[in-house]
mmCIF file of C-alpha atoms in Angstrom:
data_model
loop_
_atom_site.group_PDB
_atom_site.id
_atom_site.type_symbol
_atom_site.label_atom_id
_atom_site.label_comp_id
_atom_site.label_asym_id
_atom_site.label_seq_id
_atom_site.Cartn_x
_atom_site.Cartn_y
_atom_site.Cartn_z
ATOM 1 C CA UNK A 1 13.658 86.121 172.683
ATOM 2 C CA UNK A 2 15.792 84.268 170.292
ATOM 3 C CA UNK A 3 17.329 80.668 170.500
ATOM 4 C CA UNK A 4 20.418 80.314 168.293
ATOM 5 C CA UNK A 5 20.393 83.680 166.829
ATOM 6 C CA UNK A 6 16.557 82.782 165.359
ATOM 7 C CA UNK A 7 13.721 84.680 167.110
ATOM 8 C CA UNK A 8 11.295 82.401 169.041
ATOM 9 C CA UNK A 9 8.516 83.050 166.441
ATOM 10 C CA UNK A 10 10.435 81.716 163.550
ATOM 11 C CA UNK A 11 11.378 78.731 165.402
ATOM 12 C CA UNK A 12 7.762 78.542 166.075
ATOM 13 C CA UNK A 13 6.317 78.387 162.259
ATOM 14 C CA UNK A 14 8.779 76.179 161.240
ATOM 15 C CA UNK A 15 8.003 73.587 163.430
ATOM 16 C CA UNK A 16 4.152 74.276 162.200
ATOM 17 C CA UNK A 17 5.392 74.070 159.004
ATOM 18 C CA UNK A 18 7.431 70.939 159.675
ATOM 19 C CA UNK A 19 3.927 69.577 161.371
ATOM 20 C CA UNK A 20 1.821 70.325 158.150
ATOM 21 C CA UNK A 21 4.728 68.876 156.173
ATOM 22 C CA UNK A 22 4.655 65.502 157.977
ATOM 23 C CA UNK A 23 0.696 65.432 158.034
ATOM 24 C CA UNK A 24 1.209 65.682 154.035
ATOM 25 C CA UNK A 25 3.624 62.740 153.547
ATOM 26 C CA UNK A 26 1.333 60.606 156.031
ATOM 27 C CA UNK A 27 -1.266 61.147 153.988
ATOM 28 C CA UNK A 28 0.234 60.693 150.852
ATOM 29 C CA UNK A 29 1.628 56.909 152.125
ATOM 30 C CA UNK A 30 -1.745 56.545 153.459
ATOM 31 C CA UNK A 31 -3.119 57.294 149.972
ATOM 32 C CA UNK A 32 -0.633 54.829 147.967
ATOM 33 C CA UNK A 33 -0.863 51.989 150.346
ATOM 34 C CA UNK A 34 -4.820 52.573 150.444
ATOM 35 C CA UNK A 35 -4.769 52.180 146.502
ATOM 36 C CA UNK A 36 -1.833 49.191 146.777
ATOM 37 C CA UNK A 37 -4.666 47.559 148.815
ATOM 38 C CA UNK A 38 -7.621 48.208 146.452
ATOM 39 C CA UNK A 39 -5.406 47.174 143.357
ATOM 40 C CA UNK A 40 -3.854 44.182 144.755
ATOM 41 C CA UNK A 41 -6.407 43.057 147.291
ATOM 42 C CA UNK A 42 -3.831 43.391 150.084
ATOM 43 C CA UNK A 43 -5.263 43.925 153.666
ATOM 44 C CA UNK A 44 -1.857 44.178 155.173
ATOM 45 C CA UNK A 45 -1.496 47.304 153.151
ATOM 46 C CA UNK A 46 -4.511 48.382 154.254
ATOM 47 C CA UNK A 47 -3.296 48.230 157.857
ATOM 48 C CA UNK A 48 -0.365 49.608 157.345
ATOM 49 C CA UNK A 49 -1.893 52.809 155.574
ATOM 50 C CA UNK A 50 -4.465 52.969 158.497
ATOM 51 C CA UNK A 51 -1.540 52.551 160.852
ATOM 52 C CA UNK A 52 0.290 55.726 159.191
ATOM 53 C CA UNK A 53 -2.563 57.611 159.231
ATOM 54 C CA UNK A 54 -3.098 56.769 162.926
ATOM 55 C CA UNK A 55 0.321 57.716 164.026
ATOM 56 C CA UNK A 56 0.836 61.087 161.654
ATOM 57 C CA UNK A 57 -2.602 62.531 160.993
ATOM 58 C CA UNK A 58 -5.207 61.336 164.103
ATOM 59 C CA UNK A 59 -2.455 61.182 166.572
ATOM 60 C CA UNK A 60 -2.524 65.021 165.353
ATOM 61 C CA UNK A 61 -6.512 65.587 165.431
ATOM 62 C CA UNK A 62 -6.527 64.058 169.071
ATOM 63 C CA UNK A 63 -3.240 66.260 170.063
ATOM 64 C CA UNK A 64 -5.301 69.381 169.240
ATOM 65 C CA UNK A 65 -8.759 68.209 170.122
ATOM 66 C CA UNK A 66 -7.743 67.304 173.629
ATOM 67 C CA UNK A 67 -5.547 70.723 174.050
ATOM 68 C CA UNK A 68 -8.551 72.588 172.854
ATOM 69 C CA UNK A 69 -11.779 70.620 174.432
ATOM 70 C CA UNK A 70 -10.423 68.399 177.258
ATOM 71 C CA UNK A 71 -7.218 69.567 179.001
ATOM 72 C CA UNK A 72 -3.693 69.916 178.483
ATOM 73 C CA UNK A 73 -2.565 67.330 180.853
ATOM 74 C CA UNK A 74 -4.767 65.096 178.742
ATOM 75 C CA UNK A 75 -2.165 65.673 175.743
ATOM 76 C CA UNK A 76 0.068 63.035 176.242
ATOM 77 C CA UNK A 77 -2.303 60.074 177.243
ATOM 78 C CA UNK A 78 -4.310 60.906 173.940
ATOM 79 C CA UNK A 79 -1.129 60.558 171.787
ATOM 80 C CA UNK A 80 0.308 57.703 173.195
ATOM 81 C CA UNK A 81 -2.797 56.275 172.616
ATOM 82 C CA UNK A 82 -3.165 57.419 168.928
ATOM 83 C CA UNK A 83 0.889 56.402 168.955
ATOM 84 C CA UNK A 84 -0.286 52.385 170.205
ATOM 85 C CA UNK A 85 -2.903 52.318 167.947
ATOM 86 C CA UNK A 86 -1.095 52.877 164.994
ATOM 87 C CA UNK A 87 1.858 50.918 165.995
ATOM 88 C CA UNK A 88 -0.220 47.883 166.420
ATOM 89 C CA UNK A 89 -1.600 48.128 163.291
ATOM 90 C CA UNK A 90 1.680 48.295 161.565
ATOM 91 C CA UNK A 91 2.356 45.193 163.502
ATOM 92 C CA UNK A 92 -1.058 43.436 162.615
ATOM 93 C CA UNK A 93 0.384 44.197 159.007
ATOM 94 C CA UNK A 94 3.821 42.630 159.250
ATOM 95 C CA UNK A 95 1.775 39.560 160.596
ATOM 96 C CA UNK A 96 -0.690 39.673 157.278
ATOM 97 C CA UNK A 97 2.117 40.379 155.086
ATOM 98 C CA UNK A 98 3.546 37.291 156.212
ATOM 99 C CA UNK A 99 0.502 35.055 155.989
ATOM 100 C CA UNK A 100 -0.872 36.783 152.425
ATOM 101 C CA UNK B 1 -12.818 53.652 123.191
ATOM 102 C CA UNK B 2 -9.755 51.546 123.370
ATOM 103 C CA UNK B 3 -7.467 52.943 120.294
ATOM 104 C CA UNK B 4 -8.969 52.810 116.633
ATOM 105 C CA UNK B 5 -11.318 49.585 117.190
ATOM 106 C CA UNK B 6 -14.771 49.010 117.125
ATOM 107 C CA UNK B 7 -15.906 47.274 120.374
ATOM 108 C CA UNK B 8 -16.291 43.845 118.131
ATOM 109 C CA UNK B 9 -12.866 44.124 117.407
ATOM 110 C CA UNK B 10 -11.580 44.288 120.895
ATOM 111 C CA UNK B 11 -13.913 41.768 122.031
ATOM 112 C CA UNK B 12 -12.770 39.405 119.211
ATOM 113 C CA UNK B 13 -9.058 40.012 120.551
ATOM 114 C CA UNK B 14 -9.904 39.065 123.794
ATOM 115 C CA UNK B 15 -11.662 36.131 122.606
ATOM 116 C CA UNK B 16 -8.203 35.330 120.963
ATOM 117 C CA UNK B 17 -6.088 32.834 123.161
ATOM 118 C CA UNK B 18 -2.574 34.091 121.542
ATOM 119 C CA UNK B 19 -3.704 37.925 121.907
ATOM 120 C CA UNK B 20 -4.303 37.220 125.465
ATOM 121 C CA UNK B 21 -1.316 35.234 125.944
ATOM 122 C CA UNK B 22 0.827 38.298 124.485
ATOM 123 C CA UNK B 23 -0.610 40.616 126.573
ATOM 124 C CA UNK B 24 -0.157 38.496 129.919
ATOM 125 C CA UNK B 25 3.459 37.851 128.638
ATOM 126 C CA UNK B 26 4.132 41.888 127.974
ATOM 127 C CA UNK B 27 2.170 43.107 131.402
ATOM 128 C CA UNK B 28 5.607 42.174 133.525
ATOM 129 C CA UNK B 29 8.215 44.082 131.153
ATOM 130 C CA UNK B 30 8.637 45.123 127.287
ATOM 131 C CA UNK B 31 9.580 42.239 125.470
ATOM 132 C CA UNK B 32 10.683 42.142 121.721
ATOM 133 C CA UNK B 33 8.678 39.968 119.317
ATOM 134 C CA UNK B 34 11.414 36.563 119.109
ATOM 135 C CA UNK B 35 11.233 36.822 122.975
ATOM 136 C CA UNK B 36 7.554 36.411 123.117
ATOM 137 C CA UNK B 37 7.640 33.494 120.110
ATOM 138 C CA UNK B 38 10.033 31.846 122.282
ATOM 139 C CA UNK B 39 7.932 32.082 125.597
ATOM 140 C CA UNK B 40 4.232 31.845 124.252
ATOM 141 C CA UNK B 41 5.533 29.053 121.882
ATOM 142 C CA UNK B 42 3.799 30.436 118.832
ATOM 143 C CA UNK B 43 5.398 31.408 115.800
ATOM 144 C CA UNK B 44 6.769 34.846 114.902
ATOM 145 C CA UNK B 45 4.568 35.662 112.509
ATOM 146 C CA UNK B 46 1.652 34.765 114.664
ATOM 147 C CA UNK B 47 3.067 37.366 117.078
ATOM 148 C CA UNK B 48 3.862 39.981 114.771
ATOM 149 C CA UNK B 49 0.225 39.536 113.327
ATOM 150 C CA UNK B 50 -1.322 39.483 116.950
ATOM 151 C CA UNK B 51 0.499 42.373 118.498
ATOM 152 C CA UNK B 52 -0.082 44.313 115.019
ATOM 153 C CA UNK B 53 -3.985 44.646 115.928
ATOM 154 C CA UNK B 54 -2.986 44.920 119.402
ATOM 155 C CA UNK B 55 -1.348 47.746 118.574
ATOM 156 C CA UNK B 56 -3.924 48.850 116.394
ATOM 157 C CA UNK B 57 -6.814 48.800 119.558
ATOM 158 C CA UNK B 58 -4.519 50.567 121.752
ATOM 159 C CA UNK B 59 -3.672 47.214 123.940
ATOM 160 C CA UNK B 60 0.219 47.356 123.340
ATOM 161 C CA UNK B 61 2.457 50.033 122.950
ATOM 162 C CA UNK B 62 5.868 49.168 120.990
ATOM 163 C CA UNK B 63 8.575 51.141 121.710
ATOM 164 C CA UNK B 64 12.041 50.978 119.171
ATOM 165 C CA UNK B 65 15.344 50.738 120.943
ATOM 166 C CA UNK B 66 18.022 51.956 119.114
ATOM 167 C CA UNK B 67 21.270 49.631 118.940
ATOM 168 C CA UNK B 68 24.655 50.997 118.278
ATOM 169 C CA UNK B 69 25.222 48.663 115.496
ATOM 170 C CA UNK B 70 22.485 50.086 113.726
ATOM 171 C CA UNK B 71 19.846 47.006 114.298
ATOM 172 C CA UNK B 72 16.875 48.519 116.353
ATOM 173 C CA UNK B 73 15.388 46.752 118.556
ATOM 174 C CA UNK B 74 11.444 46.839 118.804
ATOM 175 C CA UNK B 75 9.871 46.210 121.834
ATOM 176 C CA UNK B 76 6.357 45.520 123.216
ATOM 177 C CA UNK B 77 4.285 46.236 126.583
ATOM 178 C CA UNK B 78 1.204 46.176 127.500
ATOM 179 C CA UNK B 79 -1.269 49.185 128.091
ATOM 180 C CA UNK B 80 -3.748 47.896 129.177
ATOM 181 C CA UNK B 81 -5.041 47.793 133.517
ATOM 182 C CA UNK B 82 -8.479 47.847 133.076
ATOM 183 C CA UNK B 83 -11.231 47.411 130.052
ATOM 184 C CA UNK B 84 -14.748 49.053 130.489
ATOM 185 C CA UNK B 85 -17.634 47.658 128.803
ATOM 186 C CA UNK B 86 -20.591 49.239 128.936
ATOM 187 C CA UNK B 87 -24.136 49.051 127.101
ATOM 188 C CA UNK B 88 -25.879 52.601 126.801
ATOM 189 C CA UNK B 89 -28.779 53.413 124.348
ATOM 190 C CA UNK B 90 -28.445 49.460 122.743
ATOM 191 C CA UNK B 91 -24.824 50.433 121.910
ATOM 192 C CA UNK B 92 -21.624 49.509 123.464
ATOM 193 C CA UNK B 93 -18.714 51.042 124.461
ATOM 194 C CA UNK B 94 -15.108 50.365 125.353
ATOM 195 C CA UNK B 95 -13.260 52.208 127.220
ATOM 196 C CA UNK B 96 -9.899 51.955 128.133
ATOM 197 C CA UNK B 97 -7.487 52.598 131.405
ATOM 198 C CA UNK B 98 -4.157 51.950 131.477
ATOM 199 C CA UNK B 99 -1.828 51.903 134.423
ATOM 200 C CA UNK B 100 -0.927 55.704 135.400
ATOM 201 C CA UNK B 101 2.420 56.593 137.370
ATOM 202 C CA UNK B 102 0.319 56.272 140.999
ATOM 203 C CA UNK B 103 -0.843 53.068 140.332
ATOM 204 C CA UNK B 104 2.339 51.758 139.398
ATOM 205 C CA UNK B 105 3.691 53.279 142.710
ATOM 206 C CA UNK B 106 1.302 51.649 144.477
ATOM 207 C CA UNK B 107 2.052 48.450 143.274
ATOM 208 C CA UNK B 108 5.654 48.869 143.547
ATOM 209 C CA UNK B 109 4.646 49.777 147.215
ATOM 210 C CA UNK B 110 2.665 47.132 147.817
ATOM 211 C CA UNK B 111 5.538 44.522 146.367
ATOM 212 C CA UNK B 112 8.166 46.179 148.707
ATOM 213 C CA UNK B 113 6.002 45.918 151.610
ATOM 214 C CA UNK B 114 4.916 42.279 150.735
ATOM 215 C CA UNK B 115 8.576 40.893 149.905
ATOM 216 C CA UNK B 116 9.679 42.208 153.207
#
């Protein structure tokens, strides 16, 4: 089967590859705002790595853990949750960025 | 060990009011020598005497601009982020760690998310 002239099992790797890619760059901003915060003593950065991390790499982990050990319907609940939890934290940092 | 200095030397920089002062002043952006007379309010041959042992332990790096009308400007920053002392075997050591390219993303990272 092909969509767009591009068999289904290209399609498929690159949107693995696109995953991996974005898990990189999450943790990579994870990484410089975890060292922003140990340089310059700056909790909001440290929520806002934590919040990065949350929505790119855990939301991730709990995507596949739940496919693989709960249940597929679980899927979605899992990374909404993940997707909240990092959100929030991003907020929690705009708030500390504001008071800092 | 911080550039060609013996630990006493370094420590007797640090002790120095107008070394520190030249180093705070050059740790936001190279500045020339006049520049830091005028902003440490100390005279220029103070400064070129302070930033020459600076120089000499590795705390400053000078870098030479070169001017179209043949004057070249010299200009001073910092190197230093951190300063290591430690006492092994009743002697001591200084080590040196200066700013590397992540840290000065991170910091750059840290002011746009902080000036937002």
């Amino acid at each position: 089967m092909q969509v767009a002239g591009i068999p289904t099992d290209v399609w498929w790797l690159f949107g693995r590859g696109l995953m991996a890619l974005s898990l990189v760059v999450g943790l990579g901003i994870f990484g410089l705002a975890f060292y922003g915060y140990r340089r310059n003593d700056s909790r909001s950065m440290l929520f806002l790595g934590s919040g990065i991390v949350t929505l790119t790499v855990l939301s991730w982990a709990g995507t596949v853990f739940s496919a693989r050990y709960v249940a597929p319907a679980v899927i979605p609940t899992v990374s909404s949750l993940f997707d909240l939890a990092g959100m929030a934290m991003i907020l929690y940092a705009i708030v500390l960025a504001r008071r800092e | 060990m911080a550039g060609d200095c013996d630990p006493a030397d370094v420590f007797a920089l640090l002790d120095d009011e107008y070394a520190r002062s030249l180093l705070a002043a050059t740790s936001h952006e190279p500045m020339t020598a006049p520049q830091l007379s005028d902003q440490c309010e100390m005279s220029l041959s103070t400064v070129y005497r302070r930033l020459d042992q600076l120089e000499t332990c590795g705390l400053v790096v000078a870098e030479t601009i070169p001017d179209p009308d043949g004057d070249h400007t010299k200009t001073y920053e910092a190197h230093l982020d951190e300063l290591l002392v430690s006492l092994e075997d009743g002697e001591f050591a200084v080590s040196l760690s200066t700013a590397s390219t992540t840290a000065e993303f991170a910091d750059a990272f840290t002011d746009l998310w902080e000036g937002l």
